[in-house]
Amino acid sequence: MIMLVSKPKLMLGNEAIAYGALASGVAIAAGYPGTPSTEIIETLMRFRDVYTEWSSNEKVAFETGFGAAMMGARALVTMKHVGMNVASDSLMSSSYTGVSGALVIVSAGDPGMWSSQSEQDIRHYGLMGMIPVLEPFNPQSAHDLTVEAFNLSSSVGHPVIISTNTRISHVRSQVNVLPKQPPIYGKFQKDPGKYSLVPEIAKRDREEQLNRWEKIKSLTSHLVESHGDGEVAILGVGISYSYVREALRTLNIDQVKIVGTSCSVPLPYTIIDELIGVEKVLVIEELDPVVENQLKALLIDNGLHIRVEGKNLTGYAGEMTFERVHRSISKFLGVTIEEEESPINLTEVPRRPPAMCPGCPHRSSFFFLKKGLTLGGIQSTFYSGDIGCYSLGVLPPFNEQDSLVSMGSSLGIANGVYRSTHVIPVAIIGDSTFFHTGLPALANAVYNKLPVLIVVLDNRSTAMTGQQGSPSLVIDIADAAKGIGVKYVEIGDPFDPSFAKTVSKAVEWVKKNQSPALIVAKRACALEVIDKVKPTQVAFVDPNKCTGCTICYDYFTCPAILKRDDKKAIISQQDCIGCGACVPVCPFNAIRLEGDKPEGWDQAWTS
C-alpha cells in the first residue's frame, strides 16, 4: 500500500477520490449522476482548470474520457454500478486498444440496493475485459488508490477500474491529501492502426492487450499486506478488510493471519507467499466470489493444498457488514459467540412509506394521467415505467409503474407488451432518462408504428441524484420528438386540471392512428424552485367546505396534507411550500392559497 502524507482533511470517500484524481493531474472528468457516485464529479467541478461534465449517459461519459486518453490526457469517468452496463461496449474495446494517456473509471456499487434496481458485482467486467480493478477499504485508501490507478494506467497505457461502494463513498474520515498537480491535457495525434478496431487491427490489439495484462500482473503484485501469523488466515478485500481487522480485535483472537488486498482483479500472485504454512483460509468479500475463485485457481496452479472457504459462510446478498463478518469468522474458527443485547433501548419507529416531495409535479402528473386515460376510454393499461423520482409512482395510490427495469427501458418494454397483447400501453419516462437511453427506443416506436402514449415528465433536472442538470435545459423535448418523427406531440402543465384532457386527446389519437403520441408534462422540480424563490404563500383547508371525502390525502398524498380525527383535511404549514397543486384536486373548493405570491414564483416553475 502506498502511504501519502500531506494536509489531513475531513472528507467523504467520493471527495477523497476526486482529490486523488487532482493529485494525479486529471484534466478531463465526465460522468452520469447516480447514487453513490455523484459527489466525485461535483467535487471536481469546483476546479476551473479541469474540464468536467455531466454526460447524457454513462457510455457517452466513458467515450469522452476514452477519447481524451487517446490524445494523451489524464481522464476520469464516474458512474454507479449499473452504469457500467451502459458503458460496457466501449469499455471492452478500450481494453483492446489501450490508451495513450491515463483512463480511470470509478464505479460505485450499491450492495443492499438502497437506491438501485440491482446490486451486481462490477468486478466481473474486470475479469471479462482484462481491466484491473482496485478496491479501497476506507476514504484514505480511496484517495491513495486513485493515485495508484492513474499511475498504473499511465505506465501501462491501459484503463483501470476503481470499485467502491456506498460505505466507502459516503463515509467521512480524515484523509491525507496530496497536493493538486497541473492538469495533463492531450496533444492532437492520430493512430488509426491502434484505435480503429477493424478485424486486422483488433487481432493485433488483442496480442498487445495480453502483453499489457502480464505487465499489470507484475505492477499490482505489491497491493497485498498481512498482519499476524498462524495456520489459519482470513483474507479481506475492500471494505471487508476493515471489518475483518475490527472483528478479530473484538473476538480477541491472535493466532490468525490477516491478509488484505486492494486489487481484486487480477488477484496479486504474491498473495500465495502470504499463505505459505497456512492450512485453511477464509475469503471475505462483498457480493460475488471474485477473489475467492481466483485464489482457488492460484492455489491449484501452484500445487498448494489449502482449504478455502468464503461464500458458504458469508453469503452473497446485501452489504457486507461488521456483524456478518463477525459471525462468519466465528463459524470459520469454531468460536462460540454470545449475542449481547444492545445497550440502546430501541424504540419502534412508525413506518413511513417513501413519498414524493411536497410540490413535486410528478404527483400531479400521475393524478391527472389516470383521469385522462379514463376520459380517453382506457380503463386498463400497462404502465411501463422508468428510473427516476417518478419511480415512486409504483406505490399506492397511483400504482402507475407496472415495470421498472433500467434507464430508458420504458418504451422498449412497452413495445414488447403491445406486440404480445395488443393492449395500448403507457410509457412514462423522465427528461434526463429520455436523453439518456430513451431516444433509440423512441425512434424504434416511430419506425415500427407502436401504438403507445408516451408521457415525458420534464422537470428539467436529474432530480433523484441531487438536481444535476439535464439536457432538457437546452434541448426542447417536444422538438426532439417531432424531429425523430413523432406526429402527435403536446405540452401540458401537470398542475393544470386540463392536463387530463390533454391526455385523453392523445389517447384518442393513438387509438385512431395506431402510432405513438407524446406528451411533455412540463413543470420544474419543486426543490429547484424553492432554491430560487423563497415561498411566501401557503395552502389552507376551509373546514366548513371540507367534507372529509379523503381525495386530497388518500389519492393525491402530498405529505403536507394531513387527516384530522373527523376525517377532514388539514395542511401542515411547516411542510407546505405554497405550490397550489392541491387546490384543483379538491372537488369542493375547500383548499385555497393565502399570502402574496413571491416575485419570480411562476417563472421559476415554468421556465
XYZ file of C-alpha atoms in Angstrom:
607
model
C 0.000 0.000 0.000
C 1.302 3.472 -0.804
C 1.398 5.978 2.021
C 0.715 9.595 1.246
C 1.171 12.382 3.736
C 0.100 15.958 3.300
C -2.721 18.024 4.795
C -5.270 15.916 6.726
C -8.810 16.837 5.760
C -12.239 15.554 6.778
C -13.995 14.377 3.637
C -16.273 11.849 2.002
C -14.785 8.844 0.267
C -16.028 10.302 -3.017
C -14.247 13.584 -2.280
C -11.085 11.617 -1.468
C -11.280 10.018 -4.918
C -11.684 13.449 -6.527
C -8.668 14.799 -4.647
C -6.674 11.715 -5.634
C -7.523 12.473 -9.257
C -6.451 16.096 -8.815
C -3.151 14.925 -7.324
C -2.706 12.780 -10.434
C -3.158 15.618 -12.908
C -6.668 14.766 -14.086
C -7.703 17.076 -16.918
C -10.987 15.585 -18.164
C -13.724 14.208 -15.900
C -17.111 13.018 -17.121
C -19.910 11.061 -15.542
C -23.612 10.439 -15.244
C -25.080 11.163 -11.808
C -26.044 8.109 -9.803
C -26.007 7.286 -6.118
C -23.499 6.677 -4.605
C -21.019 8.105 -7.144
C -22.288 11.652 -7.722
C -20.071 13.673 -5.376
C -16.880 12.837 -7.299
C -17.759 14.982 -10.314
C -19.422 17.615 -8.093
C -16.144 17.983 -6.195
C -14.084 18.278 -9.374
C -16.473 20.931 -10.723
C -15.024 23.359 -8.165
C -11.726 23.396 -10.092
C -11.967 25.557 -13.208
C -8.796 24.227 -14.852
C -10.283 20.720 -15.047
C -12.894 20.075 -17.732
C -15.922 18.410 -16.124
C -19.309 17.449 -17.467
C -22.458 15.534 -16.696
C -22.800 13.498 -19.861
C -26.136 12.350 -21.273
C -25.380 8.767 -20.235
C -22.547 6.583 -18.951
C -21.486 5.389 -22.414
C -21.028 8.961 -23.590
C -19.161 9.799 -20.374
C -16.858 6.826 -20.855
C -16.220 7.648 -24.509
C -15.433 11.242 -23.517
C -12.762 10.016 -21.118
C -11.578 7.392 -23.604
C -11.212 9.929 -26.410
C -9.298 12.289 -24.129
C -6.967 9.463 -23.072
C -6.385 8.611 -26.763
C -4.908 12.106 -27.065
C -2.650 11.525 -24.059
C -4.767 13.277 -21.429
C -5.432 12.032 -17.913
C -9.138 11.277 -17.719
C -11.582 10.159 -15.031
C -15.022 8.655 -15.664
C -17.595 8.067 -12.922
C -20.860 6.184 -12.708
C -22.836 3.915 -10.431
C -22.557 0.174 -10.880
C -25.448 -0.274 -13.327
C -23.941 2.463 -15.486
C -21.149 0.022 -16.319
C -23.717 -1.963 -18.309
C -24.405 1.101 -20.454
C -20.708 1.897 -20.925
C -19.553 -1.709 -21.352
C -19.487 -1.845 -25.154
C -16.805 0.816 -25.460
C -15.207 -0.275 -22.183
C -14.405 -3.683 -23.662
C -12.889 -2.074 -26.761
C -10.715 0.215 -24.637
C -9.039 -2.832 -23.147
C -8.050 -3.928 -26.656
C -6.736 -0.564 -27.834
C -5.271 0.666 -24.591
C -4.781 4.419 -24.161
C -2.029 6.932 -24.763
C -2.610 8.877 -21.533
C -4.412 7.588 -18.444
C -8.028 6.444 -18.093
C -9.552 5.646 -14.693
C -13.159 4.509 -14.326
C -14.820 4.770 -10.908
C -17.846 2.551 -10.459
C -19.714 2.976 -7.179
C -21.741 -0.053 -6.175
C -24.886 -0.236 -4.094
C -24.883 -3.582 -2.229
C -28.203 -3.921 -0.487
C -29.875 -1.892 -3.245
C -30.619 1.225 -1.198
C -31.248 3.214 -4.365
C -30.760 0.803 -7.244
C -32.521 -1.917 -9.192
C -29.726 -4.462 -8.668
C -26.519 -4.957 -6.700
C -24.444 -6.507 -9.484
C -20.725 -7.044 -8.888
C -18.916 -4.941 -11.494
C -15.610 -6.717 -10.839
C -16.762 -9.252 -13.446
C -16.130 -6.551 -16.057
C -12.503 -6.572 -14.952
C -12.277 -10.342 -15.383
C -14.100 -10.280 -18.723
C -12.248 -7.300 -20.153
C -8.812 -7.836 -18.606
C -9.049 -4.497 -16.828
C -7.509 -4.211 -13.357
C -9.937 -3.488 -10.505
C -8.755 -1.696 -7.372
C -10.901 -1.711 -4.211
C -10.429 0.842 -1.412
C -11.218 -0.104 2.174
C -11.647 3.440 3.608
C -11.534 7.064 2.353
C -7.736 7.303 2.767
C -7.196 4.240 0.626
C -9.765 5.625 -1.846
C -7.518 8.666 -2.292
C -4.317 6.639 -2.427
C -5.666 4.019 -4.809
C -6.901 6.726 -7.177
C -3.319 7.950 -7.421
C -2.207 4.333 -7.830
C -4.803 3.811 -10.580
C -3.658 6.850 -12.584
C -0.025 5.814 -12.287
C -0.827 2.247 -13.339
C -2.970 3.365 -16.273
C -0.341 5.814 -17.448
C 2.597 3.432 -17.125
C 0.899 0.538 -18.932
C -1.374 2.513 -21.254
C -4.461 0.620 -20.113
C -7.803 1.520 -18.465
C -8.101 0.893 -14.726
C -11.305 0.455 -12.698
C -11.805 1.594 -9.107
C -14.672 -0.270 -7.463
C -16.157 1.471 -4.459
C -19.485 1.155 -2.657
C -21.949 3.104 -0.516
C -19.975 2.706 2.724
C -16.715 3.877 1.152
C -18.190 6.641 -0.995
C -20.413 8.198 1.671
C -18.439 7.769 4.878
C -16.355 10.698 6.163
C -12.932 10.493 7.758
C -9.638 12.334 7.925
C -7.685 11.965 4.706
C -4.108 12.970 3.996
C -4.357 14.651 0.641
C -1.565 15.016 -1.879
C -1.100 18.432 -3.481
C -3.021 19.132 -6.658
C -0.983 18.761 -9.830
C -1.444 20.780 -13.046
C -3.946 19.001 -15.280
C -2.370 16.978 -18.066
C -4.290 17.602 -21.278
C -3.647 15.784 -24.537
C -1.985 16.712 -27.777
C -3.609 16.175 -31.140
C -2.458 12.847 -32.517
C -3.842 10.133 -34.768
C -3.172 6.403 -34.580
C -5.818 4.523 -36.567
C -3.577 1.449 -36.530
C -4.338 1.237 -32.808
C -7.765 2.751 -32.300
C -9.725 1.722 -35.422
C -10.923 -1.749 -34.480
C -11.394 -3.389 -37.844
C -10.610 -7.123 -37.622
C -6.974 -6.894 -38.714
C -6.174 -4.199 -36.150
C -8.289 -5.838 -33.449
C -6.323 -9.068 -33.791
C -3.076 -7.146 -33.337
C -4.520 -5.172 -30.425
C -5.594 -8.419 -28.795
C -1.951 -9.533 -28.648
C -0.977 -6.156 -27.187
C -3.785 -6.447 -24.634
C -2.439 -9.806 -23.448
C 1.070 -8.363 -23.169
C -0.201 -5.420 -21.131
C -2.115 -7.808 -18.878
C 1.123 -9.562 -17.927
C 2.699 -6.191 -17.086
C -0.333 -5.292 -14.994
C 0.021 -8.508 -13.001
C 3.579 -7.532 -12.185
C 2.759 -3.893 -11.352
C -0.090 -4.816 -8.984
C 1.777 -7.528 -7.096
C 2.581 -5.124 -4.234
C -1.075 -4.453 -3.404
C -1.108 -7.056 -0.644
C -0.433 -6.678 3.061
C -0.593 -9.018 6.032
C -0.572 -8.936 9.799
C -0.047 -11.637 12.391
C 0.786 -15.300 11.989
C -0.858 -18.671 12.300
C -2.040 -21.775 10.472
C -5.325 -20.165 9.554
C -5.754 -16.989 7.568
C -8.521 -14.581 6.757
C -8.329 -12.674 3.504
C -10.272 -9.409 3.375
C -10.992 -7.434 0.228
C -12.091 -3.809 0.049
C -14.270 -2.690 2.947
C -14.391 -6.280 4.184
C -10.717 -5.946 5.091
C -11.554 -3.191 7.590
C -14.331 -5.307 9.091
C -12.029 -8.347 9.383
C -9.471 -6.429 11.415
C -12.158 -4.979 13.666
C -13.897 -8.336 14.159
C -10.687 -10.116 15.156
C -9.953 -7.390 17.705
C -13.441 -7.875 19.127
C -13.021 -11.654 19.284
C -9.587 -11.170 20.911
C -8.001 -13.838 18.722
C -4.285 -13.622 17.984
C -3.318 -16.817 16.199
C -4.808 -15.811 12.883
C -3.025 -14.314 9.911
C -4.848 -11.347 8.355
C -4.251 -10.773 4.681
C -5.628 -7.802 2.801
C -5.580 -6.856 -0.845
C -6.834 -3.754 -2.605
C -6.525 -5.319 -6.053
C -9.295 -7.815 -6.687
C -8.614 -8.187 -10.427
C -6.092 -9.583 -11.144
C -5.564 -11.126 -7.716
C -1.882 -10.421 -6.969
C 0.103 -13.640 -7.306
C 2.207 -12.576 -4.319
C -0.746 -13.486 -2.135
C 0.491 -17.071 -2.374
C 3.622 -16.039 -0.454
C 1.426 -14.832 2.394
C -0.322 -18.216 2.615
C 2.743 -20.444 2.904
C 2.254 -22.615 6.002
C -1.449 -21.846 6.218
C -3.870 -24.806 6.361
C -7.117 -23.027 5.696
C -8.210 -19.554 4.635
C -11.498 -17.666 4.767
C -12.103 -15.129 1.990
C -14.398 -12.265 2.934
C -15.551 -10.024 0.109
C -18.752 -8.213 -0.808
C -21.159 -9.710 -3.369
C -19.704 -12.421 -5.648
C -16.736 -14.783 -5.023
C -14.475 -12.967 -7.488
C -11.356 -13.128 -5.301
C -12.306 -16.484 -3.783
C -12.459 -18.160 -7.194
C -9.191 -16.573 -8.358
C -7.498 -17.706 -5.148
C -8.666 -21.295 -5.641
C -7.264 -21.240 -9.190
C -3.943 -19.797 -7.979
C -3.596 -22.484 -5.307
C -4.273 -25.262 -7.829
C -1.807 -23.771 -10.315
C 0.860 -23.674 -7.587
C 0.143 -27.172 -6.281
C -0.875 -25.921 -2.846
C -3.477 -27.759 -0.774
C -5.132 -25.113 1.353
C -8.788 -25.310 2.270
C -10.598 -22.198 1.053
C -13.940 -21.073 2.419
C -15.879 -17.948 1.596
C -19.378 -17.514 0.319
C -20.508 -20.727 2.028
C -20.039 -18.818 5.307
C -20.532 -15.167 4.375
C -23.399 -15.434 1.875
C -23.868 -13.461 -1.323
C -26.668 -10.929 -0.975
C -26.597 -7.463 0.561
C -23.958 -5.286 2.126
C -21.038 -6.866 3.915
C -21.384 -5.658 7.491
C -19.315 -5.965 10.616
C -21.946 -8.316 12.066
C -21.809 -10.626 9.034
C -18.032 -10.709 9.144
C -18.061 -11.335 12.893
C -20.439 -14.295 12.546
C -18.555 -15.743 9.552
C -15.192 -15.618 11.318
C -16.720 -17.207 14.433
C -18.070 -20.113 12.388
C -14.809 -20.456 10.487
C -12.757 -20.593 13.686
C -15.307 -22.616 15.642
C -15.660 -19.881 18.216
C -18.905 -19.609 20.134
C -20.092 -16.033 20.469
C -22.751 -14.766 22.750
C -25.213 -12.381 21.205
C -25.170 -9.384 23.531
C -28.237 -7.293 23.998
C -27.858 -3.813 22.643
C -27.279 -1.239 25.406
C -29.514 1.073 23.411
C -33.224 0.816 24.080
C -34.571 0.643 20.558
C -37.957 2.234 20.165
C -40.258 1.131 17.410
C -40.409 3.951 14.893
C -43.626 4.300 12.890
C -43.110 3.062 9.351
C -43.359 5.760 6.698
C -43.581 4.806 3.041
C -41.382 6.839 0.681
C -43.237 9.753 -0.844
C -42.709 12.434 -3.439
C -41.756 15.849 -2.086
C -44.400 18.497 -1.350
C -44.953 20.330 -4.623
C -43.486 17.549 -6.786
C -45.091 17.899 -10.247
C -44.875 14.133 -10.794
C -47.659 13.663 -8.217
C -49.985 15.855 -10.252
C -48.929 14.115 -13.480
C -49.866 10.697 -12.078
C -53.108 12.063 -10.582
C -54.386 13.601 -13.821
C -52.894 10.913 -16.101
C -55.236 8.293 -14.719
C -58.191 10.642 -15.123
C -57.162 11.411 -18.695
C -56.878 7.764 -19.624
C -60.390 7.156 -18.337
C -61.680 10.124 -20.340
C -59.904 8.692 -23.385
C -61.634 5.340 -22.961
C -58.760 3.360 -21.457
C -59.847 1.640 -18.267
C -56.924 -0.755 -18.012
C -53.429 -0.448 -19.399
C -49.810 -1.365 -18.746
C -47.775 1.475 -17.228
C -44.224 0.931 -18.449
C -42.089 2.916 -16.045
C -38.515 4.079 -15.888
C -35.782 5.091 -13.446
C -36.113 8.413 -11.604
C -38.011 10.148 -8.792
C -41.189 9.150 -10.603
C -40.393 5.513 -9.821
C -42.386 6.311 -6.670
C -45.449 6.137 -8.912
C -45.235 2.371 -8.358
C -46.681 2.933 -4.879
C -50.315 3.404 -3.887
C -52.430 5.322 -4.529
C -51.021 5.815 -8.026
C -49.885 2.280 -8.975
C -48.733 3.647 -12.332
C -45.402 1.885 -12.825
C -46.082 -1.762 -13.762
C -42.449 -2.310 -14.690
C -39.173 -0.599 -13.773
C -36.265 -2.325 -15.438
C -33.430 0.016 -16.354
C -32.684 3.520 -17.597
C -34.658 4.181 -20.781
C -36.393 0.794 -20.770
C -39.975 2.087 -20.646
C -40.510 2.306 -24.401
C -38.826 -0.996 -25.280
C -40.813 -2.851 -22.618
C -43.993 -1.123 -23.817
C -43.249 -2.335 -27.341
C -42.995 -5.930 -26.134
C -46.175 -5.628 -24.080
C -48.150 -4.327 -27.055
C -46.749 -6.853 -29.545
C -47.752 -9.730 -27.312
C -51.141 -8.452 -26.108
C -52.338 -5.651 -28.428
C -53.167 -3.640 -25.308
C -52.141 0.004 -25.806
C -49.522 0.739 -23.120
C -48.430 3.967 -21.445
C -44.686 4.641 -21.292
C -43.602 7.062 -18.558
C -40.089 8.479 -18.683
C -38.234 11.439 -17.149
C -36.470 14.165 -19.107
C -32.931 13.124 -18.180
C -33.729 9.463 -18.852
C -35.346 10.459 -22.165
C -31.967 11.740 -23.349
C -30.029 9.003 -21.512
C -31.328 5.998 -23.434
C -34.908 6.837 -24.345
C -34.206 8.264 -27.802
C -33.260 4.979 -29.561
C -36.442 3.339 -28.273
C -38.495 6.351 -29.406
C -37.020 6.002 -32.895
C -37.968 2.333 -32.797
C -41.534 3.226 -31.767
C -41.837 5.591 -34.724
C -40.172 3.190 -37.149
C -42.331 0.224 -36.125
C -45.543 2.254 -35.573
C -46.056 1.378 -31.912
C -49.466 2.485 -30.602
C -48.343 3.940 -27.285
C -48.928 7.002 -25.160
C -45.563 8.390 -24.057
C -45.531 10.777 -21.104
C -42.228 12.596 -20.560
C -42.063 14.055 -17.049
C -39.914 17.119 -17.723
C -38.774 18.847 -14.531
C -35.521 19.992 -16.253
C -33.428 18.257 -13.635
C -31.784 14.950 -12.809
C -33.589 15.341 -9.538
C -33.220 11.936 -7.903
C -29.462 12.285 -7.551
C -29.421 15.881 -6.332
C -30.725 18.236 -9.026
C -27.911 17.894 -11.507
C -28.585 19.433 -14.886
C -30.440 17.749 -17.715
C -30.127 18.168 -21.499
C -33.756 19.357 -21.408
C -32.415 22.684 -20.108
C -31.157 23.447 -23.614
C -32.948 20.935 -25.865
C -36.718 21.125 -26.248
C -38.130 17.624 -25.805
C -41.152 18.339 -27.982
C -38.912 19.490 -30.824
C -36.671 16.445 -30.378
C -39.672 14.116 -30.567
C -41.006 15.854 -33.675
C -37.560 15.655 -35.239
C -37.492 11.887 -34.712
C -40.862 11.622 -36.417
C -43.494 11.570 -33.664
C -46.544 13.097 -35.348
C -48.592 13.879 -32.227
C -46.716 15.950 -29.636
C -48.317 18.114 -26.948
C -47.014 20.013 -23.930
C -49.094 20.157 -20.758
C -48.837 21.599 -17.267
C -49.470 18.834 -14.698
C -50.643 21.431 -12.129
C -53.482 22.380 -14.500
C -56.545 20.068 -14.375
C -56.769 20.422 -18.160
C -53.775 18.073 -18.272
C -56.302 15.228 -18.050
C -57.938 16.460 -21.284
C -54.509 16.671 -22.919
C -54.040 13.003 -22.039
C -57.469 11.961 -23.291
C -56.978 13.665 -26.664
C -53.613 11.961 -27.109
C -55.115 8.574 -26.252
C -57.866 9.028 -28.805
C -55.233 9.932 -31.421
C -53.197 6.804 -30.625
C -56.247 4.560 -30.947
C -57.230 6.139 -34.264
C -53.778 6.312 -35.855
C -52.102 3.263 -34.247
C -48.869 5.245 -33.792
C -47.020 6.815 -30.872
C -48.221 10.073 -29.284
C -46.048 12.002 -26.857
C -46.996 14.418 -24.077
C -44.432 16.538 -22.248
C -45.576 17.155 -18.660
C -43.552 20.301 -18.089
C -43.080 21.850 -14.647
C -39.898 22.348 -12.634
C -38.678 20.234 -9.724
C -40.104 21.757 -6.522
C -36.690 21.629 -4.815
C -35.211 23.662 -7.657
C -37.993 26.212 -7.343
C -37.684 26.821 -3.613
C -33.909 27.061 -4.033
C -34.508 30.019 -6.365
C -37.520 31.689 -4.744
C -38.498 31.709 -1.076
C -42.162 30.665 -0.716
C -44.404 33.291 0.904
C -47.802 31.672 0.494
C -49.279 28.505 1.931
C -52.384 26.407 1.372
C -55.265 26.233 3.864
C -58.287 23.971 4.119
C -61.622 25.615 4.867
C -63.135 23.224 7.421
C -66.599 24.496 6.605
C -66.240 23.372 2.986
C -64.200 20.221 3.571
C -66.459 17.137 3.586
C -63.798 14.611 4.563
C -64.050 12.958 1.146
C -60.371 11.820 1.568
C -59.352 12.615 -2.037
C -56.594 15.070 -1.106
C -54.822 12.910 1.471
C -55.692 9.407 0.218
C -55.477 9.880 -3.567
C -53.206 12.922 -4.018
C -50.991 12.182 -0.987
C -48.974 15.367 -0.646
C -47.038 14.911 2.627
C -48.222 18.352 3.764
C -51.879 17.284 3.721
C -52.916 15.519 6.908
C -56.070 13.801 8.094
C -57.912 15.170 11.125
C -59.733 12.948 13.604
C -63.027 13.936 11.968
C -61.595 12.824 8.572
C -61.419 16.415 7.326
C -58.089 17.588 5.895
C -55.607 19.968 7.406
C -52.412 21.262 5.804
C -49.125 21.392 7.684
C -47.869 24.968 7.438
C -44.337 23.741 8.062
C -44.352 21.322 5.120
C -46.474 23.246 2.603
C -44.421 25.175 0.015
C -47.444 27.025 -1.383
C -47.264 25.441 -4.838
C -51.052 25.291 -5.129
C -51.062 21.841 -6.768
C -53.640 20.617 -4.265
C -56.113 23.447 -4.927
C -57.720 21.993 -8.100
C -57.691 18.499 -6.612
C -60.449 19.340 -4.107
C -63.908 18.861 -5.702
C -65.493 21.117 -3.053
C -63.120 24.095 -3.468
C -62.147 23.775 0.171
C -58.434 24.434 -0.406
C -57.095 27.904 -1.106
C -53.743 29.686 -1.109
C -53.145 32.521 1.339
C -50.352 35.065 1.246
C -48.739 37.056 -1.523
C -47.184 35.267 -4.447
C -43.404 35.923 -4.357
C -41.771 37.660 -7.268
C -40.464 35.230 -9.870
C -42.582 32.350 -8.487
C -44.405 31.419 -11.714
C -41.284 31.851 -13.796
C -39.341 29.506 -11.521
C -41.936 26.755 -12.041
C -42.348 27.111 -15.781
C -39.141 28.451 -17.308
